Amino acid sequence: MPIVIKDFDWTESLKKIIITLPRKKVKTSSVDVLVTPLYLKVNFSPYFFELHLHHEIDDSAARTVLEGETITIHLHKREEVIWEVVGNPEARDAAIRRDLVRKAVEYNENKVKAEVEERAKVKAEQNRQALRTAMDQDSKERERIENVKQAERDKVTDEMNEWQQLDDDERERKYLQSIKPQTGAGGDQVSDTPADVSSENVVETADHIKEDHERARKFEKIKHNLANPLKPREPEETKMDQKPLLWESDGPRKSSEISVSFTQRYFPSAARESLKAEEEAWIEKNVRAQSVIKPADGDTKDEERNPMWLCDKAGVFYKQGNFPAAINAYSEAIKISPDLPKLYINRASCYIVLNLFEDAVTDCTRALDLLTPPVEGNRMSRLRTLAKRGSAYCQLGCFQDALSDYRLALKLAPEDKKLGEDVQLLEKKLNISMPSSDASRAVAT
């Protein structure tokens, strides 16, 4: 039973009320204070104090000071009047007192709920701003790269225009200057002093000049072809005119091939083995989830209302190692299209990298619920999701759940050696013997 504190001191002014309680040598972390406009409760086990106030106070401005052997509570009045009595006389009745306590508790619950919602709203806005900042940085980087490419294109265009304005002699002279060696073999600048003019050097020089002229002529021909494209040929005789008549041909007719095309199916399974209704239901469900577009408002850009655009942007952030930004982008996409399993699977990957394994398990579970009906088209997605959730369960120490997921994943891909090894390790850790059929299959893979 708690010990009720009845001895306390209080003073008041026109604006404030100060209540002082004995602390009873209790640690600071053990003191719990609840303040509402008409109710005050202080709990520090095993002591308990409550007071039903005579008039309303501003509970948002209340302040508690733990100092020495006392607990001092500063309360601000709603109205600047002298109370003369701090307690509510009606609270002496047990029924009225219970009703006042119930109203105080409801008020505090609503207040806490409103504060939680406000914090969540602020956090969501902060995440949204962070996502936009990351997107703006990515757009600026793309724009910078495009400007560099455009500058290079403009430079080449200017050089081409300048080259076309030159006459033939100027073009040849400029080309020969561009290919003339400027440095010697050792990297030193070639001097203008006369070199050894031997017969071998003269022959080599003549050969070089001949090669340079040949390259210049080829280069000029290429430039001419670019500046003067070929004209379309005149129509030739029809194939009928060129084809010999049947009685004029020699020997039997040549054999030919006829190509037959079949209607392409999305799923590669045979018709007798397929689940056509389930496959069509999965395709329709997936397309419908991808085509959801958020209604336009004044605070979002056009591309930010498309879940697939946000998903692609999150993939870019993931490759860059900016996992918080990737999570924000996937979260915004999920708000627009909550039935797209790809978003949950990819966000779970981000959570695993950041060691948020419980959130990863939640996203994987949601993705598996959406990957229905189970058909060949979503087999690989179910395999990846089960493997991710099994990995997260292992990190959380839930090895039995992890083993169940890995076994289900192994059924979807019996040829995967890594999954077989993981299953054997978990079974060994849990001291579970593998059935003979499963063991032989795992060894065979």
Tab-separated table of C-alpha atoms in Angstrom:
chain	number	residue	atom	x	y	z
A	1	MET	CA	0.000	0.000	0.000
A	2	PRO	CA	1.335	3.469	-0.865
A	3	ILE	CA	1.960	5.949	1.938
A	4	VAL	CA	-0.176	9.038	1.354
A	5	ILE	CA	1.567	12.365	2.033
A	6	LYS	CA	-0.726	14.826	3.764
A	7	ASP	CA	1.755	17.341	5.123
A	8	PHE	CA	2.720	19.912	2.484
A	9	ASP	CA	3.220	23.655	2.281
A	10	TRP	CA	1.873	26.028	-0.334
A	11	THR	CA	2.083	29.692	-1.096
A	12	GLU	CA	0.382	31.780	-3.725
A	13	SER	CA	0.688	35.071	-5.529
A	14	LEU	CA	-1.570	36.732	-8.035
A	15	LYS	CA	-0.127	34.569	-10.879
A	16	LYS	CA	1.469	31.507	-9.308
A	17	ILE	CA	1.032	28.744	-6.749
A	18	ILE	CA	4.052	27.014	-5.201
A	19	ILE	CA	3.579	23.632	-3.498
A	20	THR	CA	6.392	22.100	-1.443
A	21	LEU	CA	6.541	18.405	-0.462
A	22	PRO	CA	9.058	16.478	1.657
A	23	ARG	CA	11.273	14.348	-0.567
A	24	LYS	CA	11.754	11.460	1.895
A	25	LYS	CA	15.284	10.648	0.599
A	26	VAL	CA	14.029	9.251	-2.707
A	27	LYS	CA	16.177	9.204	-5.875
A	28	THR	CA	15.470	11.818	-8.521
A	29	SER	CA	14.689	9.244	-11.224
A	30	SER	CA	11.933	7.692	-9.057
A	31	VAL	CA	9.740	10.830	-8.896
A	32	ASP	CA	6.724	10.849	-11.242
A	33	VAL	CA	4.668	14.066	-11.534
A	34	LEU	CA	1.301	14.365	-13.317
A	35	VAL	CA	-0.241	17.830	-13.791
A	36	THR	CA	-3.606	18.638	-15.398
A	37	PRO	CA	-5.623	21.876	-15.184
A	38	LEU	CA	-7.472	20.663	-12.062
A	39	TYR	CA	-5.366	17.791	-10.727
A	40	LEU	CA	-1.867	17.256	-9.338
A	41	LYS	CA	-0.304	13.878	-8.572
A	42	VAL	CA	3.200	13.131	-7.325
A	43	ASN	CA	4.300	9.527	-6.985
A	44	PHE	CA	7.665	8.398	-5.596
A	45	SER	CA	7.342	4.871	-4.269
A	46	PRO	CA	6.253	4.095	-1.636
A	47	TYR	CA	4.928	7.661	-1.164
A	48	PHE	CA	1.964	9.161	-2.962
A	49	PHE	CA	0.503	12.658	-3.086
A	50	GLU	CA	-2.521	13.984	-4.967
A	51	LEU	CA	-4.378	17.271	-4.902
A	52	HIS	CA	-7.576	18.400	-6.616
A	53	LEU	CA	-7.056	22.087	-7.339
A	54	HIS	CA	-9.635	24.724	-6.537
A	55	HIS	CA	-9.248	26.547	-9.892
A	56	GLU	CA	-7.690	25.797	-13.237
A	57	ILE	CA	-3.985	26.196	-13.944
A	58	ASP	CA	-1.854	26.241	-17.104
A	59	ASP	CA	-0.498	22.689	-17.087
A	60	SER	CA	1.888	23.377	-19.976
A	61	ALA	CA	3.783	25.945	-17.842
A	62	ALA	CA	4.101	23.739	-14.724
A	63	ARG	CA	7.640	23.194	-13.450
A	64	THR	CA	9.039	20.740	-10.855
A	65	VAL	CA	12.242	21.380	-8.923
A	66	LEU	CA	13.982	18.621	-6.916
A	67	GLU	CA	16.293	20.297	-4.452
A	68	GLY	CA	17.726	18.944	-1.218
A	69	GLU	CA	15.036	17.252	0.859
A	70	THR	CA	12.076	18.937	-0.858
A	71	ILE	CA	10.076	18.699	-4.064
A	72	THR	CA	8.847	22.114	-5.238
A	73	ILE	CA	6.112	22.413	-7.873
A	74	HIS	CA	5.479	25.780	-9.567
A	75	LEU	CA	1.980	26.172	-11.038
A	76	HIS	CA	0.750	29.140	-13.125
A	77	LYS	CA	-2.861	30.260	-12.666
A	78	ARG	CA	-5.242	30.623	-15.584
A	79	GLU	CA	-6.789	33.704	-14.003
A	80	GLU	CA	-4.970	36.237	-11.870
A	81	VAL	CA	-7.007	35.885	-8.674
A	82	ILE	CA	-6.286	34.908	-5.089
A	83	TRP	CA	-7.554	31.405	-4.327
A	84	GLU	CA	-7.273	31.435	-0.543
A	85	VAL	CA	-7.918	27.660	-0.654
A	86	VAL	CA	-5.680	25.408	-2.782
A	87	GLY	CA	-7.850	22.268	-2.696
A	88	ASN	CA	-11.273	21.679	-4.200
A	89	PRO	CA	-13.849	21.303	-1.396
A	90	GLU	CA	-16.051	19.073	-3.591
A	91	ALA	CA	-13.276	16.476	-3.764
A	92	ARG	CA	-14.066	15.364	-0.247
A	93	ASP	CA	-16.880	13.221	-1.689
A	94	ALA	CA	-15.483	9.869	-2.871
A	95	ALA	CA	-17.703	9.633	-5.978
A	96	ILE	CA	-16.856	13.161	-7.098
A	97	ARG	CA	-13.189	12.515	-6.399
A	98	ARG	CA	-13.206	9.378	-8.582
A	99	ASP	CA	-14.920	11.284	-11.377
A	100	LEU	CA	-12.328	14.079	-11.154
A	101	VAL	CA	-9.490	11.546	-11.288
A	102	ARG	CA	-11.057	9.840	-14.319
A	103	LYS	CA	-11.371	13.153	-16.151
A	104	ALA	CA	-7.774	14.041	-15.274
A	105	VAL	CA	-6.493	10.709	-16.601
A	106	GLU	CA	-8.501	11.075	-19.833
A	107	TYR	CA	-7.183	14.605	-20.281
A	108	ASN	CA	-3.596	13.436	-19.812
A	109	GLU	CA	-4.048	10.518	-22.250
A	110	ASN	CA	-5.439	12.832	-24.921
A	111	LYS	CA	-2.626	15.285	-24.289
A	112	VAL	CA	0.052	12.588	-24.619
A	113	LYS	CA	-1.630	11.240	-27.758
A	114	ALA	CA	-1.687	14.714	-29.312
A	115	GLU	CA	1.993	15.234	-28.460
A	116	VAL	CA	2.921	11.876	-30.020
A	117	GLU	CA	0.987	12.709	-33.184
A	118	GLU	CA	2.605	16.128	-33.366
A	119	ARG	CA	6.088	14.631	-32.968
A	120	ALA	CA	5.298	12.051	-35.643
A	121	LYS	CA	4.074	14.810	-37.937
A	122	VAL	CA	7.222	16.858	-37.356
A	123	LYS	CA	9.424	13.808	-37.917
A	124	ALA	CA	7.588	12.942	-41.142
A	125	GLU	CA	8.064	16.504	-42.372
A	126	GLN	CA	11.756	16.363	-41.469
A	127	ASN	CA	12.126	13.078	-43.366
A	128	ARG	CA	10.310	14.605	-46.300
A	129	GLN	CA	12.596	17.631	-46.324
A	130	ALA	CA	15.661	15.389	-46.030
A	131	LEU	CA	14.414	13.335	-48.989
A	132	ARG	CA	13.866	16.464	-51.059
A	133	THR	CA	17.326	17.742	-50.159
A	134	ALA	CA	18.897	14.471	-51.274
A	135	MET	CA	16.873	14.557	-54.498
A	136	ASP	CA	17.914	18.158	-55.184
A	137	GLN	CA	21.565	17.268	-54.656
A	138	ASP	CA	21.222	14.341	-57.050
A	139	SER	CA	19.515	16.567	-59.645
A	140	LYS	CA	22.251	19.204	-59.353
A	141	GLU	CA	24.929	16.551	-59.853
A	142	ARG	CA	23.145	15.243	-62.940
A	143	GLU	CA	22.781	18.792	-64.255
A	144	ARG	CA	26.495	19.439	-63.699
A	145	ILE	CA	27.443	16.286	-65.616
A	146	GLU	CA	25.081	17.232	-68.439
A	147	ASN	CA	26.615	20.722	-68.604
A	148	VAL	CA	30.092	19.201	-68.908
A	149	LYS	CA	28.901	16.925	-71.723
A	150	GLN	CA	27.196	19.831	-73.492
A	151	ALA	CA	30.371	21.926	-73.216
A	152	GLU	CA	32.353	19.121	-74.860
A	153	ARG	CA	29.757	18.815	-77.631
A	154	ASP	CA	29.839	22.578	-78.226
A	155	LYS	CA	33.640	22.486	-78.378
A	156	VAL	CA	33.637	19.736	-81.018
A	157	THR	CA	30.949	21.567	-83.010
A	158	ASP	CA	32.986	24.787	-82.990
A	159	GLU	CA	36.071	22.898	-84.157
A	160	MET	CA	34.081	21.295	-86.981
A	161	ASN	CA	32.678	24.681	-88.052
A	162	GLU	CA	36.137	26.232	-87.951
A	163	TRP	CA	37.545	23.331	-89.995
A	164	GLN	CA	34.848	23.659	-92.664
A	165	GLN	CA	35.587	27.370	-93.109
A	166	LEU	CA	39.227	26.672	-94.018
A	167	ASP	CA	40.373	26.048	-97.585
A	168	ASP	CA	42.161	22.851	-98.631
A	169	ASP	CA	45.692	24.190	-98.126
A	170	GLU	CA	44.880	25.542	-94.675
A	171	ARG	CA	43.276	22.244	-93.641
A	172	GLU	CA	46.282	20.216	-94.772
A	173	ARG	CA	48.723	22.589	-93.092
A	174	LYS	CA	46.771	22.559	-89.829
A	175	TYR	CA	46.509	18.782	-89.872
A	176	LEU	CA	50.254	18.344	-90.465
A	177	GLN	CA	50.986	20.719	-87.604
A	178	SER	CA	48.742	18.719	-85.282
A	179	ILE	CA	50.520	15.406	-86.022
A	180	LYS	CA	54.064	16.806	-86.109
A	181	PRO	CA	56.066	15.451	-83.116
A	182	GLN	CA	56.973	18.203	-80.660
A	183	THR	CA	59.274	16.280	-78.342
A	184	GLY	CA	62.162	13.890	-78.707
A	185	ALA	CA	62.417	10.328	-77.450
A	186	GLY	CA	63.710	11.469	-74.055
A	187	GLY	CA	60.925	13.982	-73.591
A	188	ASP	CA	63.172	17.050	-74.352
A	189	GLN	CA	62.021	19.652	-76.804
A	190	VAL	CA	63.376	19.188	-80.319
A	191	SER	CA	65.903	21.896	-81.161
A	192	ASP	CA	66.022	23.808	-84.451
A	193	THR	CA	69.663	22.924	-85.109
A	194	PRO	CA	70.293	20.917	-88.294
A	195	ALA	CA	70.388	17.180	-87.712
A	196	ASP	CA	72.484	14.498	-89.365
A	197	VAL	CA	71.354	14.406	-93.004
A	198	SER	CA	72.251	10.894	-94.060
A	199	SER	CA	70.695	8.833	-96.818
A	200	GLU	CA	68.785	6.707	-94.303
A	201	ASN	CA	67.355	9.785	-92.575
A	202	VAL	CA	66.317	11.251	-95.924
A	203	VAL	CA	64.481	8.037	-96.882
A	204	GLU	CA	62.756	7.848	-93.481
A	205	THR	CA	61.756	11.529	-93.718
A	206	ALA	CA	60.320	10.993	-97.196
A	207	ASP	CA	58.354	7.977	-95.983
A	208	HIS	CA	56.975	9.959	-93.043
A	209	ILE	CA	55.927	12.815	-95.302
A	210	LYS	CA	54.244	10.341	-97.647
A	211	GLU	CA	52.363	8.725	-94.721
A	212	ASP	CA	51.339	12.152	-93.410
A	213	HIS	CA	49.964	13.146	-96.806
A	214	GLU	CA	48.112	9.852	-97.065
A	215	ARG	CA	46.521	10.345	-93.635
A	216	ALA	CA	45.638	13.944	-94.543
A	217	ARG	CA	43.906	12.810	-97.745
A	218	LYS	CA	41.932	10.139	-95.854
A	219	PHE	CA	40.976	12.629	-93.181
A	220	GLU	CA	39.883	15.136	-95.825
A	221	LYS	CA	37.796	12.461	-97.562
A	222	ILE	CA	36.022	11.649	-94.274
A	223	LYS	CA	35.311	15.346	-93.691
A	224	HIS	CA	33.995	15.703	-97.228
A	225	ASN	CA	31.660	12.730	-96.802
A	226	LEU	CA	30.338	14.156	-93.550
A	227	ALA	CA	29.724	17.557	-95.132
A	228	ASN	CA	28.201	16.071	-98.344
A	229	PRO	CA	26.096	13.020	-97.544
A	230	LEU	CA	25.362	10.544	-100.287
A	231	LYS	CA	22.345	11.157	-102.461
A	232	PRO	CA	19.689	8.447	-102.655
A	233	ARG	CA	20.171	6.035	-105.501
A	234	GLU	CA	17.908	5.955	-108.462
A	235	PRO	CA	15.246	3.252	-108.249
A	236	GLU	CA	16.471	0.014	-109.790
A	237	GLU	CA	14.537	-2.555	-111.659
A	238	THR	CA	12.004	-4.453	-109.697
A	239	LYS	CA	12.691	-7.952	-108.496
A	240	MET	CA	10.012	-9.230	-110.819
A	241	ASP	CA	11.993	-7.949	-113.793
A	242	GLN	CA	15.198	-9.526	-112.525
A	243	LYS	CA	13.636	-12.882	-111.631
A	244	PRO	CA	13.781	-15.393	-114.487
A	245	LEU	CA	10.604	-16.932	-115.698
A	246	LEU	CA	9.618	-20.383	-114.471
A	247	TRP	CA	10.256	-22.068	-117.857
A	248	GLU	CA	13.591	-20.250	-118.214
A	249	SER	CA	15.014	-21.430	-114.850
A	250	ASP	CA	17.278	-24.429	-114.683
A	251	GLY	CA	16.728	-27.268	-112.241
A	252	PRO	CA	14.289	-27.588	-109.338
A	253	ARG	CA	13.226	-24.651	-107.216
A	254	LYS	CA	15.305	-23.839	-104.144
A	255	SER	CA	13.968	-24.728	-100.726
A	256	SER	CA	12.862	-21.979	-98.334
A	257	GLU	CA	11.998	-21.657	-94.645
A	258	ILE	CA	8.768	-20.469	-93.082
A	259	SER	CA	9.006	-18.921	-89.585
A	260	VAL	CA	6.133	-19.620	-87.206
A	261	SER	CA	5.632	-17.337	-84.175
A	262	PHE	CA	3.615	-18.250	-81.112
A	263	THR	CA	1.831	-15.975	-78.674
A	264	GLN	CA	4.285	-15.085	-75.934
A	265	ARG	CA	3.223	-15.892	-72.371
A	266	TYR	CA	4.407	-13.958	-69.329
A	267	PHE	CA	4.962	-17.179	-67.376
A	268	PRO	CA	7.160	-19.876	-68.966
A	269	SER	CA	5.296	-22.840	-67.505
A	270	ALA	CA	3.347	-25.165	-69.784
A	271	ALA	CA	-0.389	-24.616	-70.151
A	272	ARG	CA	-1.258	-27.965	-68.574
A	273	GLU	CA	0.852	-27.087	-65.504
A	274	SER	CA	-0.018	-23.404	-65.192
A	275	LEU	CA	-2.507	-21.745	-62.912
A	276	LYS	CA	-3.903	-19.335	-65.451
A	277	ALA	CA	-6.446	-17.673	-63.169
A	278	GLU	CA	-3.914	-17.147	-60.387
A	279	GLU	CA	-1.272	-15.874	-62.831
A	280	GLU	CA	-3.667	-13.344	-64.355
A	281	ALA	CA	-4.789	-12.263	-60.877
A	282	TRP	CA	-1.157	-11.678	-59.848
A	283	ILE	CA	-0.387	-9.664	-63.003
A	284	GLU	CA	-3.515	-7.523	-62.590
A	285	LYS	CA	-2.777	-6.949	-58.899
A	286	ASN	CA	0.838	-5.951	-59.548
A	287	VAL	CA	-0.025	-3.603	-62.418
A	288	ARG	CA	-2.789	-1.986	-60.378
A	289	ALA	CA	-0.397	-1.389	-57.461
A	290	GLN	CA	2.229	0.202	-59.739
A	291	SER	CA	-0.252	2.503	-61.476
A	292	VAL	CA	-1.443	4.275	-58.317
A	293	ILE	CA	-0.803	8.025	-58.522
A	294	LYS	CA	-1.160	10.339	-55.532
A	295	PRO	CA	-3.662	13.196	-56.067
A	296	ALA	CA	-2.012	16.489	-56.936
A	297	ASP	CA	-1.564	19.112	-54.257
A	298	GLY	CA	0.385	22.323	-53.978
A	299	ASP	CA	3.157	20.881	-51.824
A	300	THR	CA	4.416	17.982	-53.988
A	301	LYS	CA	6.052	17.829	-57.385
A	302	ASP	CA	4.621	15.749	-60.222
A	303	GLU	CA	7.293	13.046	-59.998
A	304	GLU	CA	6.903	12.792	-56.207
A	305	ARG	CA	3.344	11.525	-56.729
A	306	ASN	CA	4.550	8.467	-58.681
A	307	PRO	CA	5.530	5.462	-56.491
A	308	MET	CA	7.736	3.902	-59.192
A	309	TRP	CA	9.712	7.131	-59.608
A	310	LEU	CA	10.238	7.259	-55.839
A	311	CYS	CA	11.276	3.589	-55.884
A	312	ASP	CA	13.883	4.254	-58.581
A	313	LYS	CA	15.164	7.283	-56.672
A	314	ALA	CA	15.440	5.175	-53.504
A	315	GLY	CA	17.461	2.607	-55.454
A	316	VAL	CA	19.915	5.351	-56.429
A	317	PHE	CA	20.264	6.399	-52.786
A	318	TYR	CA	20.820	2.769	-51.763
A	319	LYS	CA	23.655	2.360	-54.285
A	320	GLN	CA	25.208	5.604	-53.000
A	321	GLY	CA	25.114	4.277	-49.415
A	322	ASN	CA	22.579	6.899	-48.270
A	323	PHE	CA	20.302	4.390	-46.530
A	324	PRO	CA	18.211	6.878	-44.433
A	325	ALA	CA	17.306	8.776	-47.613
A	326	ALA	CA	16.437	5.477	-49.323
A	327	ILE	CA	14.146	4.546	-46.411
A	328	ASN	CA	12.422	7.945	-46.630
A	329	ALA	CA	11.863	7.514	-50.373
A	330	TYR	CA	10.472	3.983	-49.960
A	331	SER	CA	8.230	5.208	-47.116
A	332	GLU	CA	6.814	8.004	-49.292
A	333	ALA	CA	6.176	5.490	-52.083
A	334	ILE	CA	4.419	3.137	-49.630
A	335	LYS	CA	2.106	5.974	-48.557
A	336	ILE	CA	1.038	6.325	-52.196
A	337	SER	CA	0.952	2.604	-53.087
A	338	PRO	CA	0.729	0.456	-49.926
A	339	ASP	CA	0.023	-2.758	-51.900
A	340	LEU	CA	3.297	-2.929	-53.855
A	341	PRO	CA	5.472	-5.689	-52.285
A	342	LYS	CA	8.673	-4.476	-53.984
A	343	LEU	CA	8.701	-1.367	-51.787
A	344	TYR	CA	8.591	-3.378	-48.551
A	345	ILE	CA	11.276	-5.825	-49.736
A	346	ASN	CA	13.703	-3.059	-50.674
A	347	ARG	CA	13.035	-1.075	-47.506
A	348	ALA	CA	13.724	-4.216	-45.475
A	349	SER	CA	17.166	-4.384	-47.120
A	350	CYS	CA	17.877	-0.856	-45.870
A	351	TYR	CA	16.707	-1.769	-42.367
A	352	ILE	CA	19.013	-4.796	-42.303
A	353	VAL	CA	22.013	-2.659	-43.267
A	354	LEU	CA	21.164	-0.228	-40.435
A	355	ASN	CA	20.687	-3.144	-37.952
A	356	LEU	CA	16.944	-2.389	-37.580
A	357	PHE	CA	16.047	-6.065	-37.713
A	358	GLU	CA	12.573	-5.852	-36.135
A	359	ASP	CA	11.494	-3.320	-38.767
A	360	ALA	CA	12.973	-5.584	-41.448
A	361	VAL	CA	10.916	-8.549	-40.177
A	362	THR	CA	7.755	-6.396	-40.239
A	363	ASP	CA	8.353	-5.287	-43.833
A	364	CYS	CA	9.179	-8.811	-45.025
A	365	THR	CA	6.015	-10.169	-43.409
A	366	ARG	CA	3.933	-7.488	-45.107
A	367	ALA	CA	5.595	-8.242	-48.461
A	368	LEU	CA	4.834	-11.979	-48.133
A	369	ASP	CA	1.191	-11.136	-47.426
A	370	LEU	CA	1.098	-9.141	-50.676
A	371	LEU	CA	2.929	-11.769	-52.773
A	372	THR	CA	-0.278	-13.717	-53.352
A	373	PRO	CA	-1.383	-15.812	-55.087
A	374	PRO	CA	1.894	-17.810	-55.100
A	375	VAL	CA	2.743	-18.284	-58.797
A	376	GLU	CA	5.901	-18.609	-60.865
A	377	GLY	CA	5.946	-14.882	-61.568
A	378	ASN	CA	6.563	-13.993	-57.909
A	379	ARG	CA	8.599	-17.052	-56.905
A	380	MET	CA	11.925	-15.194	-56.873
A	381	SER	CA	10.412	-12.321	-54.890
A	382	ARG	CA	9.090	-14.758	-52.285
A	383	LEU	CA	12.490	-16.460	-52.194
A	384	ARG	CA	14.338	-13.169	-51.569
A	385	THR	CA	11.815	-12.080	-48.936
A	386	LEU	CA	12.014	-15.343	-46.993
A	387	ALA	CA	15.812	-15.233	-47.061
A	388	LYS	CA	15.844	-11.604	-45.824
A	389	ARG	CA	13.414	-12.356	-43.001
A	390	GLY	CA	15.371	-15.461	-42.036
A	391	SER	CA	18.547	-13.372	-41.856
A	392	ALA	CA	16.812	-10.777	-39.676
A	393	TYR	CA	15.460	-13.514	-37.380
A	394	CYS	CA	18.997	-14.866	-36.980
A	395	GLN	CA	20.248	-11.441	-35.910
A	396	LEU	CA	17.411	-11.223	-33.371
A	397	GLY	CA	18.237	-14.684	-31.976
A	398	CYS	CA	14.963	-16.237	-33.203
A	399	PHE	CA	16.679	-19.249	-34.758
A	400	GLN	CA	13.569	-21.449	-34.949
A	401	ASP	CA	11.705	-18.814	-36.980
A	402	ALA	CA	14.797	-18.308	-39.122
A	403	LEU	CA	15.000	-22.053	-39.816
A	404	SER	CA	11.341	-22.129	-40.905
A	405	ASP	CA	11.920	-19.279	-43.370
A	406	TYR	CA	15.102	-20.820	-44.760
A	407	ARG	CA	13.351	-24.174	-45.278
A	408	LEU	CA	10.530	-22.477	-47.175
A	409	ALA	CA	13.087	-20.607	-49.277
A	410	LEU	CA	14.952	-23.852	-49.988
A	411	LYS	CA	11.736	-25.415	-51.301
A	412	LEU	CA	11.467	-22.550	-53.785
A	413	ALA	CA	15.102	-22.995	-54.911
A	414	PRO	CA	16.329	-26.544	-54.133
A	415	GLU	CA	19.431	-25.988	-56.270
A	416	ASP	CA	20.687	-23.097	-54.093
A	417	LYS	CA	23.725	-24.465	-52.230
A	418	LYS	CA	24.020	-21.433	-49.948
A	419	LEU	CA	20.480	-21.892	-48.631
A	420	GLY	CA	21.145	-25.596	-48.056
A	421	GLU	CA	24.263	-24.761	-46.046
A	422	ASP	CA	22.349	-22.182	-43.974
A	423	VAL	CA	19.622	-24.717	-43.208
A	424	GLN	CA	22.200	-27.301	-42.092
A	425	LEU	CA	23.940	-24.748	-39.848
A	426	LEU	CA	20.685	-23.752	-38.178
A	427	GLU	CA	19.622	-27.355	-37.697
A	428	LYS	CA	23.005	-28.115	-36.175
A	429	LYS	CA	22.687	-25.109	-33.875
A	430	LEU	CA	19.219	-26.204	-32.768
A	431	ASN	CA	20.257	-29.885	-32.571
A	432	ILE	CA	17.640	-30.882	-35.134
A	433	SER	CA	18.308	-33.920	-37.309
A	434	MET	CA	17.499	-33.445	-40.981
A	435	PRO	CA	15.187	-36.051	-42.575
A	436	SER	CA	16.966	-38.462	-44.897
A	437	SER	CA	15.184	-37.202	-48.030
A	438	ASP	CA	16.055	-33.582	-47.244
A	439	ALA	CA	19.624	-34.520	-46.398
A	440	SER	CA	20.148	-36.395	-49.636
A	441	ARG	CA	18.708	-33.477	-51.590
A	442	ALA	CA	20.941	-30.962	-49.805
A	443	VAL	CA	24.018	-33.126	-50.465
A	444	ALA	CA	23.063	-33.521	-54.105
A	445	THR	CA	22.850	-29.786	-54.543
